[in-house]
C-alpha positions in Angstrom: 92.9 47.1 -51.6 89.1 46.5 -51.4 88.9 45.6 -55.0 91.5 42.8 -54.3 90.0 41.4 -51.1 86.8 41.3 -53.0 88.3 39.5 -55.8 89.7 36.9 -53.2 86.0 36.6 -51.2 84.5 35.9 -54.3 87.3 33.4 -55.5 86.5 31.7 -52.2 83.2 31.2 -52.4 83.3 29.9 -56.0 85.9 27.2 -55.2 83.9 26.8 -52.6 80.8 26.2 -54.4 82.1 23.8 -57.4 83.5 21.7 -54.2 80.1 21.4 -52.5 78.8 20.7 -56.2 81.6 18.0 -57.3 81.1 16.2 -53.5 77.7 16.9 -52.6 76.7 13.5 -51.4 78.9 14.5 -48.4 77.1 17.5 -47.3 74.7 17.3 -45.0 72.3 19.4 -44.8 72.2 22.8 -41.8 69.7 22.3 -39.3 67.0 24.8 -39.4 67.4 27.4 -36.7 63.3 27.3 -36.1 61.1 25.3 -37.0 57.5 26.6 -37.7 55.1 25.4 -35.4 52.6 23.3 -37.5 49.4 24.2 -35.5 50.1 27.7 -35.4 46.9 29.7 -35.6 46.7 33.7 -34.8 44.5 35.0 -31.4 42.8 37.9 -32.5 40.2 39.3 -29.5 38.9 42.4 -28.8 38.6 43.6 -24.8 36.6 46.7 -24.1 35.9 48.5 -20.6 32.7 50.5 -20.7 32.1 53.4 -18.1 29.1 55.3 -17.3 28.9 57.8 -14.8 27.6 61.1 -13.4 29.5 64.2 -12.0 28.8 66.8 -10.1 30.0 69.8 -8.4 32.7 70.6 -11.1 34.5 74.1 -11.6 36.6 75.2 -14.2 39.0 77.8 -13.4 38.5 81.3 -15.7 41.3 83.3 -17.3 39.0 86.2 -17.7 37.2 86.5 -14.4 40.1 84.8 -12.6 38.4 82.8 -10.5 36.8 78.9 -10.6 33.5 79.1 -11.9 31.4 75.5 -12.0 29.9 74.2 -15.3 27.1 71.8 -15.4 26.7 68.4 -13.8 26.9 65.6 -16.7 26.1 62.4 -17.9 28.8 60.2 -19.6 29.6 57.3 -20.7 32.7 56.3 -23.0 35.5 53.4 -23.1 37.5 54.0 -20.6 40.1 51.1 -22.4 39.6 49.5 -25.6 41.9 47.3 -27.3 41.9 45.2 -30.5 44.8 42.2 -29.8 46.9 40.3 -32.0 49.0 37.1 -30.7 50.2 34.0 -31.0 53.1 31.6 -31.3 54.1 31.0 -35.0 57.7 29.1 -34.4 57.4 26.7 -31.2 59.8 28.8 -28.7 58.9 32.4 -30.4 55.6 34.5 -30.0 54.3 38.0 -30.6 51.9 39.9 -29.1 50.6 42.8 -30.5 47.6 45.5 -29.0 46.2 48.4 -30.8 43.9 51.4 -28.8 41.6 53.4 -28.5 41.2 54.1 -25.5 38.8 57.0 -24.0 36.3 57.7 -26.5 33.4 59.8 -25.6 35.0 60.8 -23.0 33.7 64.7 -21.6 36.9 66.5 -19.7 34.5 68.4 -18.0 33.1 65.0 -16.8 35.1 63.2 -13.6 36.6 60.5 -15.6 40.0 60.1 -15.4 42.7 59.7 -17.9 43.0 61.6 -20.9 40.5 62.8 -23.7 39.9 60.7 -27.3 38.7 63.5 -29.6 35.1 63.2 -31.5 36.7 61.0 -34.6 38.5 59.2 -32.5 43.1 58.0 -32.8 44.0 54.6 -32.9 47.4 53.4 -31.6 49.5 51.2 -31.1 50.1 50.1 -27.6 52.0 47.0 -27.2 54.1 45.3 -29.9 57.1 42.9 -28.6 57.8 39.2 -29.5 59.0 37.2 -26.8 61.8 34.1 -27.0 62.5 31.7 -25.3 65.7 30.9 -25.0 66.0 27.8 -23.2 63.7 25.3 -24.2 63.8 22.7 -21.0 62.5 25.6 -18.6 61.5 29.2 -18.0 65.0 29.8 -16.5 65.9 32.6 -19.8 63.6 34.2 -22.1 63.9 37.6 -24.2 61.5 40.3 -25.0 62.3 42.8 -27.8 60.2 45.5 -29.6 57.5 48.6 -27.5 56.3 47.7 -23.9 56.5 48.3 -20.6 60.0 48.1 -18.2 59.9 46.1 -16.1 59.3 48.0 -13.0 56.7 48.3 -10.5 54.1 45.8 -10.3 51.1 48.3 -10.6 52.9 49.5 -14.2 53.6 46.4 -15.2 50.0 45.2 -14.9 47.1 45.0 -17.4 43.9 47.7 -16.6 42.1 44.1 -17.3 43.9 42.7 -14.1 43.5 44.6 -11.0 40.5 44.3 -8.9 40.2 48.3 -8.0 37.6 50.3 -10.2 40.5 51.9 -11.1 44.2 51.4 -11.7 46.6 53.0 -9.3 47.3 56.2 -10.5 51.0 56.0 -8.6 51.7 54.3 -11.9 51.4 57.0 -13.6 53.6 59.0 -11.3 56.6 56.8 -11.9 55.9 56.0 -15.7 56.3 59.8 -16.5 59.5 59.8 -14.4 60.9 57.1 -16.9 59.7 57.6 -20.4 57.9 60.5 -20.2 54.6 59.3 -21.1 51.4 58.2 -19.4 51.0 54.9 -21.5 54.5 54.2 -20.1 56.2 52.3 -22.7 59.4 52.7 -24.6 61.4 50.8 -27.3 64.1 47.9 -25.5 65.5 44.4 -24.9 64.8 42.8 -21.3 65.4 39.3 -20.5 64.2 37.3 -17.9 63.3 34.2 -16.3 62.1 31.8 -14.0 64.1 30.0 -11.3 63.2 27.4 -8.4 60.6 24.8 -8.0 58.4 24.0 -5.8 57.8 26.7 -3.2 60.3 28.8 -3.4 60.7 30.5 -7.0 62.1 33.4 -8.2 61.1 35.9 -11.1 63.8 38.7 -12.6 63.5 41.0 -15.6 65.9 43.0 -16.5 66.3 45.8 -19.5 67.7 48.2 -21.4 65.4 50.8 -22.5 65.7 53.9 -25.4 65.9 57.6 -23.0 63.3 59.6 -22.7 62.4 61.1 -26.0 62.4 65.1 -24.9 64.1 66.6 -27.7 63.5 67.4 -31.2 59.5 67.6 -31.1 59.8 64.2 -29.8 62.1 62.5 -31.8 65.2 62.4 -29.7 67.4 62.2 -26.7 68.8 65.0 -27.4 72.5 65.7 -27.7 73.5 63.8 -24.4 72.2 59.7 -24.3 71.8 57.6 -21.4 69.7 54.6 -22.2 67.1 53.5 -18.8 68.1 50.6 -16.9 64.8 49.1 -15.3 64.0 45.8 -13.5 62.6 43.4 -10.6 63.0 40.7 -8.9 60.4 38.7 -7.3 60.4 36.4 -4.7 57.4 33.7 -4.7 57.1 32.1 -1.1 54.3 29.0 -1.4 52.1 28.1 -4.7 54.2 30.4 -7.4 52.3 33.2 -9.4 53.1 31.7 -12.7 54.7 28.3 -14.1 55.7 29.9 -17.8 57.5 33.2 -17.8 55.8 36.3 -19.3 55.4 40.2 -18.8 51.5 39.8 -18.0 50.3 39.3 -14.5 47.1 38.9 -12.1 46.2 40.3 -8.8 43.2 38.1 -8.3 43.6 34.2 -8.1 40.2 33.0 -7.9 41.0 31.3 -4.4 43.6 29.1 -6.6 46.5 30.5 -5.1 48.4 30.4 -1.1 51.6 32.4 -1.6 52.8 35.6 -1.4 55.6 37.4 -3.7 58.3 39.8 -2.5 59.5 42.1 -5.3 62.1 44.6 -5.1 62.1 47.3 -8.0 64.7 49.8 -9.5 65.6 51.8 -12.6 68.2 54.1 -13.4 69.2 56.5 -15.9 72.4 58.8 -16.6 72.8 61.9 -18.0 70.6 63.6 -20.4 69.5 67.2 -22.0 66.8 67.2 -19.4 68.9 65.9 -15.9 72.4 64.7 -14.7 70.7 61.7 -13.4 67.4 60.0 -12.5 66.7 56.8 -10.6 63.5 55.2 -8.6 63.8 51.9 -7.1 61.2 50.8 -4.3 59.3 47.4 -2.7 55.8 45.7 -3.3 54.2 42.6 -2.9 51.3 40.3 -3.7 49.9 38.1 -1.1 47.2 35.2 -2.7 45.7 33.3 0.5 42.4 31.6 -0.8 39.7 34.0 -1.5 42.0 37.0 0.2 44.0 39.1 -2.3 45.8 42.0 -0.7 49.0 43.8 -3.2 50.8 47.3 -2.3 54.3 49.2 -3.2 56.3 52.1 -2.8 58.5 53.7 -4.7 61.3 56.5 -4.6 61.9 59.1 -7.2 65.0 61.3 -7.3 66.6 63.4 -10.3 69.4 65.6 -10.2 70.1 68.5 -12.0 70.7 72.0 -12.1 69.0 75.5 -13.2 70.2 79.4 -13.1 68.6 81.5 -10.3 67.7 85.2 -10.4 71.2 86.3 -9.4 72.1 84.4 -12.0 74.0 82.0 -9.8 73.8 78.3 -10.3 71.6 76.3 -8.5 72.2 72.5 -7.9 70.0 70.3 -6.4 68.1 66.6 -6.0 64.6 67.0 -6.9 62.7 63.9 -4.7 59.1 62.5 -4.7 57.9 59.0 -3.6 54.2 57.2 -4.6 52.7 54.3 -3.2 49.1 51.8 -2.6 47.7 49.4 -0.7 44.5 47.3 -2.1 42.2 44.7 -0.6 40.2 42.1 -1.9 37.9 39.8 -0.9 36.4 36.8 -3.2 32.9 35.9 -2.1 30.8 33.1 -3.7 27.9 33.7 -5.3 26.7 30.5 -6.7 28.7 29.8 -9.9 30.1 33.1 -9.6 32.6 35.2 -7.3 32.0 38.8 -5.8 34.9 40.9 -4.8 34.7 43.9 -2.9 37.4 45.5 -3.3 39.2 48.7 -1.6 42.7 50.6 -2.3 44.2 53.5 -1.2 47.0 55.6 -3.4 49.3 58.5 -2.3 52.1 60.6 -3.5 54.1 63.2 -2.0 56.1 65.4 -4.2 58.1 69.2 -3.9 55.7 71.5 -1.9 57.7 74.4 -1.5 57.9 77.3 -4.2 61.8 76.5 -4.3 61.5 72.8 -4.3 58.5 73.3 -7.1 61.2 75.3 -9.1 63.0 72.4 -9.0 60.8 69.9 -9.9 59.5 71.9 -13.1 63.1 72.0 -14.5 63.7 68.5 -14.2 59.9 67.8 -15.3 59.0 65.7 -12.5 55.8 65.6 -10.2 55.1 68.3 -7.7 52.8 68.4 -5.1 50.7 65.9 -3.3 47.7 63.5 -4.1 45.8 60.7 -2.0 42.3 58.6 -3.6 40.5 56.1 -2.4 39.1 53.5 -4.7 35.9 51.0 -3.4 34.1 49.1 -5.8 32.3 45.6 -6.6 34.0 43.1 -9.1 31.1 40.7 -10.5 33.1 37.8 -11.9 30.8 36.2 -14.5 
């Protein structure tokens, strides 16, 4: 049967063909789908952050004498974020932005940095690699994004190092990366679309994708035997000058005094069941309010998983493991001749399972335990 339905699709597409060559002068020719973009020329740039600092007061804890014991106070510098970028816009409605890393280099672990350690001979990564269409060409109304970034949740996530004004990120991203993918860089292979809507005043900005599970399985390289794919995305409401004309997965905290507006987002993610849990969600508010040289940004978000573990007794335990994480930041732009000055200030928390049960918990479903608050204050020096 197959042999005689190729037969027929072949003796198709040959009458076919001596038709199109005995009346050719009637065909016209298919539009081309894209059409290169004539000026095209790739953006490579490099973007390094370089820290220096001294620490103090540091104690390791000791397997042998079972007890901390401190170690000596340091100098270090290292790159706390380095990337090496490759963009740009080959076809006039389709881009691709590419980032490679190598992040943390010279980093001490016995130093107060934070993050994680690069080794001596240092990895390279990749950290970003998506291309980004745009569907409808008159406006920003529908755009896709395909290929290894970030979902689209939580503003704080979502946001480039390079961006904020705090010395240092919010570490609540990392809190709520790890409870979606797994991984501190927080990215994970998927489709989202999005858009712009409104004009004016009053615009809107929504994202919404479909993300691979977290990888647990396998040394890595799976779901495991049960898949769920992640859910994530945002919506954002602009009240007063919008954050952005063109739609993208990039944004700024700091508007150089350009911007009077403030953005309502609401955030939320789901997945179902996996190896790991039955179920795991977050979902949470933030905003961004821009009022001349006054920037002031915050969140919160809830984190639940279900799942279930066996007890002593050997009875079955089911429960909801919960945590939420949250932060507030302030800045202040302050002219300095032909430069700006921005002291800024933020302040981070999370509250996770405290209780030895409600630890239990928590380390079954591999979620956060505990509690942590910081306090960031710094200077911003914008040349």
């Amino acid at each position: 049967m197959k042999k005689v339905e190729l037969i027929l699709l072949i003796g198709t597409f040959l009458c076919f063909s001596l038709y199109a060559q005995n009346d050719s002068s009637k065909v016209k020719p298919l539009p081309q789908w894209l059409k290169k973009n004539e000026r095209f020329v790739p953006d490579i740039k490099a973007m390094v952050q370089l820290w220096g600092f001294y620490s103090t007061g540091l104690e390791v804890y000791s397997n042998d004498a079972k007890r901390y014991e401190g170690v000596d106070d340091r100098l270090n510098f290292m790159l706390r974020r380095a990337r090496l970028v490759l963009s740009g816009t080959p076809y006039p409605n389709l881009g691709y932005y590419v980032a490679l890393h190598y992040d943390q280099i010279g980093r001490d672990i016995l130093a107060s940095g934070v993050g994680g350690a690069n080794r001596a001979d240092p990895n390279l990564g990749v950290w970003d690699a998506f291309f980004q269409w745009k569907i409808t060409q008159k406006n920003e109304t529908l755009n896709l994004v395909a290929g290894w970034f970030r979902p689209q949740m939580q503003r704080e996530s979502i946001t480039s190092g390079y961006s904020v004004n705090s010395f240092e990120k919010s570490m609540s991203q990392n809190y709520l990366r790890t409870h979606l993918v797994g991984t501190g860089p927080g990215r994970a292979m998927g489709l989202n679309l999005g858009g712009i809507w409104g004009k004016g005043k009053i615009n809107l900005n929504y994202n919404l994708g479909l993300f691979n599970p977290v990888t647990e399985e396998l040394a890595g390289a799976s779901a495991g035997k049960q898949f769920s794919p992640l859910w994530a995305g945002r919506v954002s409401l602009s009240l007063g000058e919008p954050e952005f004309k063109k739609y993208g997965i990039s944004y700024d905290i700091n508007f150089y005094n350009k911007r009077k507006g403030i953005s309502l987002d609401f955030n939320a993610a789901h997945q179902g069941e996996s190896d790991l849990f039955q179920a795991s969600s977050s979902y949470g508010p933030g905003f961004l309010l821009n009022w001349g040289p006054l920037n002031l940004d915050g969140e919160w978000v809830w984190m639940q998983r279900q799942g279930e573990r066996m007890l002593a007794d050997s009875s079955l335990r089911q429960f909801t493991a919960r945590a939420t994480t949250g932060h507030l930041r302030l800045g202040v732009n302050v002219p300095a001749g032909r430069f700006i000055v921005e002291p800024a200030f933020m302040v981070m928390n999370f509250n996770g399972a405290k209780n030895a049960a409600e630890q239990a918990d928590a380390a079954a479903l591999r979620m956060s335990a505990g509690s942590e608050k910081t306090f960031d204050a710094g200077i911003n020096w914008y040349l």
